[in-house]
Backbone atoms as SQL, in Angstrom:
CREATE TABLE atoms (id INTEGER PRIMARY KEY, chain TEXT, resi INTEGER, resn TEXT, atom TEXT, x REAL, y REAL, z REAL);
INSERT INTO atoms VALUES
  (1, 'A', 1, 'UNK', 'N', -25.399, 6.189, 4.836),
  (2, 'A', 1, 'UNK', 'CA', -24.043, 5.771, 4.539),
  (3, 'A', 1, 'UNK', 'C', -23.082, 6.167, 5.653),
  (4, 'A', 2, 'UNK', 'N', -22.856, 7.677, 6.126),
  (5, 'A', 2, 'UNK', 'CA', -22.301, 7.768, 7.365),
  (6, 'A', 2, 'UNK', 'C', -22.372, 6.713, 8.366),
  (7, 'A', 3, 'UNK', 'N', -23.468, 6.544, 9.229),
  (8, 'A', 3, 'UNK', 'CA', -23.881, 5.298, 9.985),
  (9, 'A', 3, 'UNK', 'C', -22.666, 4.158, 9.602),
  (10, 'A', 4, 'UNK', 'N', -22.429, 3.866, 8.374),
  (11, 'A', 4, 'UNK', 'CA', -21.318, 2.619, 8.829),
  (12, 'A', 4, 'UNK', 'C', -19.761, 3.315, 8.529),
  (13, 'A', 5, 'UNK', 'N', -19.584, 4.498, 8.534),
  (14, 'A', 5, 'UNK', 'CA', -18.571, 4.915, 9.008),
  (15, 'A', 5, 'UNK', 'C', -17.916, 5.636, 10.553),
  (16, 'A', 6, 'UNK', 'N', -19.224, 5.082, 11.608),
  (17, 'A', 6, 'UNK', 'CA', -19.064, 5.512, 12.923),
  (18, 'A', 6, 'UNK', 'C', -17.626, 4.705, 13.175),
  (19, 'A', 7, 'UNK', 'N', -17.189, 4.675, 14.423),
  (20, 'A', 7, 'UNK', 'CA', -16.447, 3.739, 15.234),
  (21, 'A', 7, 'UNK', 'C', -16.421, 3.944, 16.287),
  (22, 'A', 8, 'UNK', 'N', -16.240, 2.836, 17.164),
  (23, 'A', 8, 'UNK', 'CA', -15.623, 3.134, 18.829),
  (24, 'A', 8, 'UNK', 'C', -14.297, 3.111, 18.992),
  (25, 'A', 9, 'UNK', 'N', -13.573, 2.926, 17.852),
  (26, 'A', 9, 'UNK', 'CA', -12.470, 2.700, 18.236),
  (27, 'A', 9, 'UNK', 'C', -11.620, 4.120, 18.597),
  (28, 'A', 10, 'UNK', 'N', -10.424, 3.907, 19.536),
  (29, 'A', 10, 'UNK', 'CA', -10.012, 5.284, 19.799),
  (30, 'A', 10, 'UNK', 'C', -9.076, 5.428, 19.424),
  (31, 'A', 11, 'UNK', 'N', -8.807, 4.852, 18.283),
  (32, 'A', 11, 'UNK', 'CA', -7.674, 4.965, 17.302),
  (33, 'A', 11, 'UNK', 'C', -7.790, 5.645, 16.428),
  (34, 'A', 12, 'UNK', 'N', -8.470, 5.757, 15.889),
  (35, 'A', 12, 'UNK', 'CA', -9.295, 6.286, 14.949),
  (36, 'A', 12, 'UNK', 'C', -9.566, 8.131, 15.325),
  (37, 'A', 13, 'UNK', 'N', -8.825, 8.803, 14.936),
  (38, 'A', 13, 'UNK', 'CA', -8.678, 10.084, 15.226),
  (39, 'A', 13, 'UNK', 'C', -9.408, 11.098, 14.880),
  (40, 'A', 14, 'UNK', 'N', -10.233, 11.224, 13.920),
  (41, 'A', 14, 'UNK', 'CA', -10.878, 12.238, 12.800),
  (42, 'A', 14, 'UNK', 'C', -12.577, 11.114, 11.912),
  (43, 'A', 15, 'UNK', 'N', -13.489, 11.817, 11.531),
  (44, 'A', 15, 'UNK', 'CA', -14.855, 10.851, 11.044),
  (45, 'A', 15, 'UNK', 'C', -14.138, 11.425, 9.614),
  (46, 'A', 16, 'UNK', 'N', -15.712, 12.009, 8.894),
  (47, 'A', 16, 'UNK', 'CA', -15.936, 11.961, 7.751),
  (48, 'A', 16, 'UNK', 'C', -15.443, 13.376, 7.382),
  (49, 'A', 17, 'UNK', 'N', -14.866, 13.379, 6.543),
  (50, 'A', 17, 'UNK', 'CA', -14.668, 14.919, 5.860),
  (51, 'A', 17, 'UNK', 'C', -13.269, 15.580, 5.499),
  (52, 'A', 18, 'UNK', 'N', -12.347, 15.472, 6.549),
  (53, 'A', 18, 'UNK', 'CA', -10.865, 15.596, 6.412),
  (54, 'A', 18, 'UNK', 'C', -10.573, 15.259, 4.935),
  (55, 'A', 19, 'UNK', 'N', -9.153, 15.627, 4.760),
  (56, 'A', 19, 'UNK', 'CA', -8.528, 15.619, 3.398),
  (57, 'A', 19, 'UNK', 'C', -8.423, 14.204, 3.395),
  (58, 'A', 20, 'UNK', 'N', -7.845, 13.614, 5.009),
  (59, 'A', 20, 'UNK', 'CA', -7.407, 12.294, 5.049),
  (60, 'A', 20, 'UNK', 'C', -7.816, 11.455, 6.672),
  (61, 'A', 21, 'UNK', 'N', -7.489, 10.564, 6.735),
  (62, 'A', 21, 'UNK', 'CA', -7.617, 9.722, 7.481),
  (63, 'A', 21, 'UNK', 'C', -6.312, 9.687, 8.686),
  (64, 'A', 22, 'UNK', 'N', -6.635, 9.958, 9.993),
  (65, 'A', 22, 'UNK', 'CA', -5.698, 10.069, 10.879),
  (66, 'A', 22, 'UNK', 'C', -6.371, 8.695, 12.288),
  (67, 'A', 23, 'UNK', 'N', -5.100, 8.305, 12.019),
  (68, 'A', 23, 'UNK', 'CA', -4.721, 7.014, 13.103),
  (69, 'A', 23, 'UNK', 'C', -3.634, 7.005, 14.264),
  (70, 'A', 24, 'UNK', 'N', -4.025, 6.465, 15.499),
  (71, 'A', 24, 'UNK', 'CA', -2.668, 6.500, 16.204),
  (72, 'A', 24, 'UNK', 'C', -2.531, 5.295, 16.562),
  (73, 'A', 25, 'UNK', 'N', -1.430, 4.947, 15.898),
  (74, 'A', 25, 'UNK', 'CA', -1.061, 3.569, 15.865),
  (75, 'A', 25, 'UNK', 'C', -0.095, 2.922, 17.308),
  (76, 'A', 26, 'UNK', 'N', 0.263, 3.692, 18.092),
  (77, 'A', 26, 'UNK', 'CA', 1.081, 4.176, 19.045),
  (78, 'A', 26, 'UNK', 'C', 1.922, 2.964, 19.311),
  (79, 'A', 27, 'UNK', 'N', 3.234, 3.349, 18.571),
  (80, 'A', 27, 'UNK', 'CA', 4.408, 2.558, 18.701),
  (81, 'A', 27, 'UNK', 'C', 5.041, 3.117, 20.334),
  (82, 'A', 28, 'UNK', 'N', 5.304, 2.314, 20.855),
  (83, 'A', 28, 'UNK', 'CA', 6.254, 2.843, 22.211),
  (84, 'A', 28, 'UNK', 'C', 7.456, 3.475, 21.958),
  (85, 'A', 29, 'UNK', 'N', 8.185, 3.260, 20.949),
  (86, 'A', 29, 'UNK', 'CA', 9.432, 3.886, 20.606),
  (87, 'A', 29, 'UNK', 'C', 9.237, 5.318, 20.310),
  (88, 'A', 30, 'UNK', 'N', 8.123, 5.936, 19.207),
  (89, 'A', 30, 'UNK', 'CA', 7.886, 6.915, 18.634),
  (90, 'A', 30, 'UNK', 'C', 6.872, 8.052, 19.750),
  (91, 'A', 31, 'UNK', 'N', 6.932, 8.942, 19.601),
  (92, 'A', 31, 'UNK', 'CA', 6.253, 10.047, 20.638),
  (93, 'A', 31, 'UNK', 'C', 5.329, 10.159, 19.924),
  (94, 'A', 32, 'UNK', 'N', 4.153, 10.314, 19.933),
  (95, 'A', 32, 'UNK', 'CA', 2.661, 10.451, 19.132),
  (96, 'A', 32, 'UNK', 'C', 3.079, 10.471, 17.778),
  (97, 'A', 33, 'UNK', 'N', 3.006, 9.104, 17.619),
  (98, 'A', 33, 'UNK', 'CA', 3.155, 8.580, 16.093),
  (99, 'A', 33, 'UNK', 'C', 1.459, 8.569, 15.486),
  (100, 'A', 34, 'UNK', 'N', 1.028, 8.874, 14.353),
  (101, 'A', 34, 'UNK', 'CA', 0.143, 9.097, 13.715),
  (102, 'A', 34, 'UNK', 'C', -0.147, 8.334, 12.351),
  (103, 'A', 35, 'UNK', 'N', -0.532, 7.742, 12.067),
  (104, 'A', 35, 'UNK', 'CA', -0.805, 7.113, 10.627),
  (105, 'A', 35, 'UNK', 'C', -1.390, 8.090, 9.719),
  (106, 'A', 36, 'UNK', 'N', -1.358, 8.453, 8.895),
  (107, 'A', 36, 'UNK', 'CA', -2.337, 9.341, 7.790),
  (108, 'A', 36, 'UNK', 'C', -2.719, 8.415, 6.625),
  (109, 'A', 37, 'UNK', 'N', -3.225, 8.398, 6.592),
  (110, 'A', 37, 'UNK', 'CA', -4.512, 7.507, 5.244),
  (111, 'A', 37, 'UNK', 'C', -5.265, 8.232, 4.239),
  (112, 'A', 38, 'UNK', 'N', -4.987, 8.021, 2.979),
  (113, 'A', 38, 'UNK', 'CA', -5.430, 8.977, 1.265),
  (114, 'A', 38, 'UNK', 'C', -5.344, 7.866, 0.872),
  (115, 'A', 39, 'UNK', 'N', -6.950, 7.647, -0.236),
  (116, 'A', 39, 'UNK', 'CA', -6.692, 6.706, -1.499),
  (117, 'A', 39, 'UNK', 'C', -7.647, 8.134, -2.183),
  (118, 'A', 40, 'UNK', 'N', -8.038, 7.437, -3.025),
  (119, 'A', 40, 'UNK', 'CA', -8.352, 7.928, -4.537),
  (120, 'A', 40, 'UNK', 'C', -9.013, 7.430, -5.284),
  (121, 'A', 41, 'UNK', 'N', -10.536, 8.101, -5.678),
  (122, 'A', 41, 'UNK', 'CA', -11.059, 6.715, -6.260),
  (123, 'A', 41, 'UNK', 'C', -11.200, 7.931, -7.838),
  (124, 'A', 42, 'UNK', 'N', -11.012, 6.761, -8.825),
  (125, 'A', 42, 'UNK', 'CA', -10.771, 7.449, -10.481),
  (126, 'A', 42, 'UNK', 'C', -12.105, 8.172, -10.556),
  (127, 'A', 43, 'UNK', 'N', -12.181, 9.091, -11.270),
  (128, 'A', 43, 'UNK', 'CA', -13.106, 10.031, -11.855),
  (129, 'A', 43, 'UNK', 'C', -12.940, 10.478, -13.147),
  (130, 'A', 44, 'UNK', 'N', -14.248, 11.243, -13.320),
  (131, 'A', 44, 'UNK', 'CA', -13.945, 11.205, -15.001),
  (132, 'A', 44, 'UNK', 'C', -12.624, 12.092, -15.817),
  (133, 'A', 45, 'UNK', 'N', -12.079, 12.899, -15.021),
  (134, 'A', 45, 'UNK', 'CA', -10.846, 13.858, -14.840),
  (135, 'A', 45, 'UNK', 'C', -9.870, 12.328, -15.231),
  (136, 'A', 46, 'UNK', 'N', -10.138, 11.321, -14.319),
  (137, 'A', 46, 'UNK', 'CA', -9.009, 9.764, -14.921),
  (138, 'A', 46, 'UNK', 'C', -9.605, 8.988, -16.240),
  (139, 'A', 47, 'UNK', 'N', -11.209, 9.343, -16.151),
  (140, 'A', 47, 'UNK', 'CA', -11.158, 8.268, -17.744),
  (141, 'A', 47, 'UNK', 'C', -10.583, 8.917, -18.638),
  (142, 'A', 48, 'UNK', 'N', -11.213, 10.344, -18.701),
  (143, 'A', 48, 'UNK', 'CA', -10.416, 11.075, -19.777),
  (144, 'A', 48, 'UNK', 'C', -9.478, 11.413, -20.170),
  (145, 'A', 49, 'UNK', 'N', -8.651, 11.153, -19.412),
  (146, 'A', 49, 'UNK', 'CA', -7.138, 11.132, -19.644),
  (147, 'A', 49, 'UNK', 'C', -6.540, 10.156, -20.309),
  (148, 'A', 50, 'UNK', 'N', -7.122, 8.494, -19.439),
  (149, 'A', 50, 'UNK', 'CA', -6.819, 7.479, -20.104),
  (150, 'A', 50, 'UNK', 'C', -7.563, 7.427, -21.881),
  (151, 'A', 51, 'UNK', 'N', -8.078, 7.796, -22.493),
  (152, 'A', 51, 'UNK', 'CA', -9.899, 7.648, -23.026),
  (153, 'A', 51, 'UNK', 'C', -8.055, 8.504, -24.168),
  (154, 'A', 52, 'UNK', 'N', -8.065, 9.842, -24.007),
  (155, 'A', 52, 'UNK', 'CA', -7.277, 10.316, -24.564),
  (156, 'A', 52, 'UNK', 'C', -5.675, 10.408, -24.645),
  (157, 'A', 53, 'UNK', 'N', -4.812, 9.036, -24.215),
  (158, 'A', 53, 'UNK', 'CA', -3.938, 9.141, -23.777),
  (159, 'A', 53, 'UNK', 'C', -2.844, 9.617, -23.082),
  (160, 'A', 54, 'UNK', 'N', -3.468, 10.437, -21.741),
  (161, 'A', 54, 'UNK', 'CA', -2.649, 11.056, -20.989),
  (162, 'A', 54, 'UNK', 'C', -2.396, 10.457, -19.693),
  (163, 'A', 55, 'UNK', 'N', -2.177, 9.076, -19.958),
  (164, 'A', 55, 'UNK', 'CA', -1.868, 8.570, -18.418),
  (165, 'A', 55, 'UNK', 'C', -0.481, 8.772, -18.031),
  (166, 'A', 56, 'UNK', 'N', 0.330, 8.761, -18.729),
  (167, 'A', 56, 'UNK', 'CA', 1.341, 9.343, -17.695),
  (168, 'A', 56, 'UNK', 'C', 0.884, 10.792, -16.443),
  (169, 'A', 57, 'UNK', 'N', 0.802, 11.596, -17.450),
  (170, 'A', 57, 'UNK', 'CA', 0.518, 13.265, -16.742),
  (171, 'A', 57, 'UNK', 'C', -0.516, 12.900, -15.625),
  (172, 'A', 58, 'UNK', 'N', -1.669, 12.030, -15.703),
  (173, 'A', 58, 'UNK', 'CA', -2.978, 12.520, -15.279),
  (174, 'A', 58, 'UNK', 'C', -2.270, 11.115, -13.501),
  (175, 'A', 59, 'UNK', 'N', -1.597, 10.260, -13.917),
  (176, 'A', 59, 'UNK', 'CA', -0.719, 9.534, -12.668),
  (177, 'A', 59, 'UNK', 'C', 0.119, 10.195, -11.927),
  (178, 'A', 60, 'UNK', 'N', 0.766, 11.001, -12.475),
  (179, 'A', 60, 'UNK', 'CA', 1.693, 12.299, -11.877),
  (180, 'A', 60, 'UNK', 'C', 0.762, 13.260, -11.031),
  (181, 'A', 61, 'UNK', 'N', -0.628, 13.857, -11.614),
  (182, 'A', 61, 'UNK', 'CA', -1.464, 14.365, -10.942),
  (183, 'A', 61, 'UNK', 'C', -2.445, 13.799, -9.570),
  (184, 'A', 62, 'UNK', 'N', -2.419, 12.721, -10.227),
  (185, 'A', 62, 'UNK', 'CA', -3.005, 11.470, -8.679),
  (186, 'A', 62, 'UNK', 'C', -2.173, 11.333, -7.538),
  (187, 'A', 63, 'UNK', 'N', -1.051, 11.477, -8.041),
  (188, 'A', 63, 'UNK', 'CA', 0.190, 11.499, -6.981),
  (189, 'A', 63, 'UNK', 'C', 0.055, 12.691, -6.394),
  (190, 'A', 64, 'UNK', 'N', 0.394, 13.788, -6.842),
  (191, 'A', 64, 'UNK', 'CA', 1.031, 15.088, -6.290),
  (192, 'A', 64, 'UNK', 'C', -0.456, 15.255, -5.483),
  (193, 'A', 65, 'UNK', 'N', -2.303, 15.076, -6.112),
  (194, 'A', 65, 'UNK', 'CA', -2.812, 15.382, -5.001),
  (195, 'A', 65, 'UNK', 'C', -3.179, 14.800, -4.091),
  (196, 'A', 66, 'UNK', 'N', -2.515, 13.121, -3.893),
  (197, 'A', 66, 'UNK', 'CA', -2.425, 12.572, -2.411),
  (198, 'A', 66, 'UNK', 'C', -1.710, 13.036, -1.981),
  (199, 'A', 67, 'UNK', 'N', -0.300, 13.450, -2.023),
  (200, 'A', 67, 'UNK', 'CA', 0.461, 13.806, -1.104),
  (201, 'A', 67, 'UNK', 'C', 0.321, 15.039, -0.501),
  (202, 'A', 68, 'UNK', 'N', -0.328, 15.751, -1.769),
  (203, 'A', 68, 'UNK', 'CA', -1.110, 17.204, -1.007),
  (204, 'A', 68, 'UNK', 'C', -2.083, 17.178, 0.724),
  (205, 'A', 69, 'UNK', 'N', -2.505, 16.320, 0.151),
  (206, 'A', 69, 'UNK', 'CA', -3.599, 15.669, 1.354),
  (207, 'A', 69, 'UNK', 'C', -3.164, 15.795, 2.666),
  (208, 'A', 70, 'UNK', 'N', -2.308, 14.527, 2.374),
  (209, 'A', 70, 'UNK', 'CA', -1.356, 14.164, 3.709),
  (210, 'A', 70, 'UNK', 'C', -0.479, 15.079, 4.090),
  (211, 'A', 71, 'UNK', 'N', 0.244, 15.482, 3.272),
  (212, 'A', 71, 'UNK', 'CA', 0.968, 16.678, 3.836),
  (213, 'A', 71, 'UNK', 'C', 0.136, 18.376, 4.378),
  (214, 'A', 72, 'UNK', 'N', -0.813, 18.376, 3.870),
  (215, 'A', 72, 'UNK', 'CA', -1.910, 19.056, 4.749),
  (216, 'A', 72, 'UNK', 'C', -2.806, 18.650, 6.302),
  (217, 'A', 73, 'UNK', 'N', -2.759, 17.225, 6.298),
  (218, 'A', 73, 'UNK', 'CA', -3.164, 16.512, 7.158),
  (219, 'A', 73, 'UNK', 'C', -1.433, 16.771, 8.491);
């Protein structure tokens, strides 16, 4: 599975493992501008929430730990 997450590209800043995904998108205006990239894929921590009606709280929690990510990134 790694194998098709190689690249040549040299945009592409960081492989497999990071919190998140770092890009340099390099705008000319901006001084080392960086992209950061977090998704989230549901787990059972999300069925069960939904399963037991806690989707508000458990969406609030999806949030706060992407931004954790990125803001660690």
């Amino acid at each position: 599975m790694a194998g098709y997450l190689k690249t040549d590209n040299e945009c592409v800043l960081n492989g497999l493992g990071p919190f998140s995904s770092l890009y340099d998108i390099g705008f000319p205006d901006i001084e080392d501008p960086i992209l950061v990239l977090k998704s989230e894929e549901p787990g059972s921590r999300q069925k069960l929430a939904m399963e037991y009606g806690y989707s508000e709280s458990i969406c609030h929690d999806m949030i706060n730990h992407l931004v954790n990510d990125v803001a660690v990134m």
